[in-house]
Amino acid sequence: MEDDFTSHRATAGEARPSYLSYIDSETPPQRATSTPLRYRSIIKSPNSPTPQNRRPRLSVFKELDLDLMPGEHNREVLGDLTSFSTIRPSQRPHADSFDSLQSDDSLSDYYARSEISDDSMAFAGAQNGWMASWRVFSSSRLMMLALVFLVAMPLLHDTPLLGKAGPAIPGATAGVIKRTDLEKKDAVDEKMVLPRQNTNINVCNRWSQQSALVNGTLYLYGGRSSNDPSQTSNTWNNDFLSIDVTKSWDISAPSIIGLPRPSGPPPVANGFLWNSYDSLFLYGGEYSSEPTTTPSPYSLWEYNIPSKSWKEHQSPKSSTGNNSDGGNQPILGSAEGAGVTVPQLGRGFYFAGHEDPYTVNGWAQPIPRLYLKSLLEFTFPGYTNDGVQSLSGGKTAGSDGVWRNITQGGIQDTAEFPSRADSVLVYVPGYGVNGILVNMGGGTNESFTQMNVIDVYDIANSTWYKQSTTGKYPILRVNPCAVAASAADGSSTNIYMFGGQNLIPPGNQTQYDDMWILTIPSFTWISVDMSNQSVPPGRTGHTCNVWDGQMIVVGGYTGPPQNGLGCDSGFYVFNLSNNTWQNNFNSLTGADTQNQQLAQSKDPAGLSGSYGYEVPAAVQSVIGGKGTGGATITAPAQAATAGPLATGKPITYTVTGANGAVTTETGTAVAGSSHGGGGGPNIAAIVAGVVAGLFAILAGYLGFCTWIYRKQLKLYKNHVAMTQRAAAAGGPGEKAAFLTQSSSGPKNSTDQSSRNGASGVGSTPGTSGYEPVPPLPHGPPIGGNSTANSSVEDLAGEPSFVGVLLNPRRSLRVINRD
């Protein structure tokens, strides 16, 4: 992003506002050019011959052994030579030089003027001169030669002159000088990569680094760091750090180790660190702009964890596959894309991002930045991938892995699928054959991606879909971080997104400190209430990883120095189960090496880092269920129109408590499945369906009985009215039970015994306590003449709802006869 903290790159013909515009306005420091060292000759030829064709070569330091000179001349020679040696350098016939030995012509003049015999002079001069020169050579000059050797050899070691090529290695490369273990080179596929000094763990601020969490160790590589809040240049680095998450630690003193800085991988920021179960793969990233650094031709760098060595994979190219480019295209570097690793599939993904002069070798500054919307897929060495043509039929990738540039996956090449950078990508297992990737946030200089509609990628079909969300959704942002945690029974996967920044208006960015949950499959946004907590300052460019159900936040840019936040190297821990920030990381025991939920530990598709995670109450209130799962909403609230969300379901598992009791009754995934889908029969869904069906049948039966009861009751009332009118007119009448109660007896009783008390037929008025009701003045009785044809026996008493429930067939016969 041109306006964000990582991507501001001023190019010719354009001015890009940035939160670091005050940095970009400064002139990059110029590196001084070193002057090559010049060495004089160590020994100069004498100016005149000595007696017997040999004259001693004397040091300017005048180191003569005067005790060995002839006795009668000791004092005289000693006095003169001593006075000569104490002359200041500016007064001497020959100026002193640390790196040269010269013949001293002044001594020849001295001997010529003296009265010492030629033989004595020859003896004294030859013996003392030879011994002096030898002592000088064996002491100071030997030290100088060693120094020259140490300086010169590293400069020549890896040059074409000696038939070698590669980076210069400090220190001697031969002789008896031994290296420490830290200085030894690693030989990887005949390419030497030299570990350098350990990374400094004490920095003021750290941001834009790459991270990966493998087998209980969190690795951090590169990014940017400062030693002072006001530092504005030379922030790019190739720091290499690790944090042990198998042990508990306080956020003020994390269990961090500075690993050796490698000499091969470049210092980059905003790339991504993929990981298999035994290797890290560094993809992409941008080079320094302060000072300006030109990117090297792209190579993928792999760090083998067991051997602790780096390996370079040079000049990678794409392969033909589903919805991909034509293949055999060079893989270029990019930055600020969204990366994710799916180690159980042996693949890494990098979505969108941008290319510019700081990511691609040879990119001219006047060429505008290019925002991307392609999905780059890397299949790790030794893994299969049915989406790649060269790996069809179960073939596995070679030692360099296999690349695929996916450019036409469904809506990917349409206008409704915008280019973007600085978004996040999260893996969710259980939908389709291989699971899905969920993308959130991001944007370009001109537009930003709303999060009321989410882009979803089906891994198995290499196709993108869109899915609508419900609930209040986050506002526009770039560069947040996100992790996913799975309910113990797999019925829901909850994505936690923290922070990020708003780039509007340019030059006045806002860093966020909010936490959001996107619960899947409901696809409902939930805002986490952190009003009563101590929340870390808003940030962007931080990394988040999950282990033991806790989000580990590292680094992040918190704003320019004038914000007054000072140093914040950034180590924070958020408990995903109770939605609270805590002061320490609590390591849990009992998990497998991938830190899966216990119920999922036998399935490679189980989501790593979820061990100990419980669905928080805020999520339960939206999707139902309890801490271990049991979500009642098992489909998107806004129905999916296509793709795996429309047809697929999450992988579900049976969860048992500590006492062996079943806490959730769900299906079990196929053990050992490496594709994250398919699963066994969903018993919970079957049970729920049966129960729902029984309730539906019962509800239908009750409704049917209610309808019969109302019809029969209406028929009964019609017969009562007809009988009363017939009795008043002197007709044959019906049963006495249909007569109304007289004034001499109880009236309008609803008591069943009262209604059934008169059982005789043809009882006379007065004797039975009932009297006839006058006929209606007009028309036939209610119910028509058909009512008179109903069975007198069936209409002997007022019907009841319970009676209808117990014998609906009899009641149905009554109303059908009517």
PDB file of C-alpha atoms in Angstrom, residues 157-159 164-169 191-192:
ATOM      1  CA  HIS A 157      39.416 -16.106  -1.087  1.00  0.00           C
ATOM      2  CA  ASP A 158      36.177 -15.979  -3.068  1.00  0.00           C
ATOM      3  CA  THR A 159      37.344 -14.087  -6.119  1.00  0.00           C
ATOM      4  CA  LYS A 164      36.064 -19.316  -6.559  1.00  0.00           C
ATOM      5  CA  ALA A 165      32.906 -17.284  -6.389  1.00  0.00           C
ATOM      6  CA  GLY A 166      30.604 -16.364  -3.575  1.00  0.00           C
ATOM      7  CA  PRO A 167      30.399 -14.022  -0.640  1.00  0.00           C
ATOM      8  CA  ALA A 168      33.568 -12.903   1.083  1.00  0.00           C
ATOM      9  CA  ILE A 169      34.099 -14.665   4.385  1.00  0.00           C
ATOM     10  CA  LYS A 191      26.437 -24.148  -1.849  1.00  0.00           C
ATOM     11  CA  MET A 192      28.076 -22.620   1.180  1.00  0.00           C
TER      12      MET A 192
END
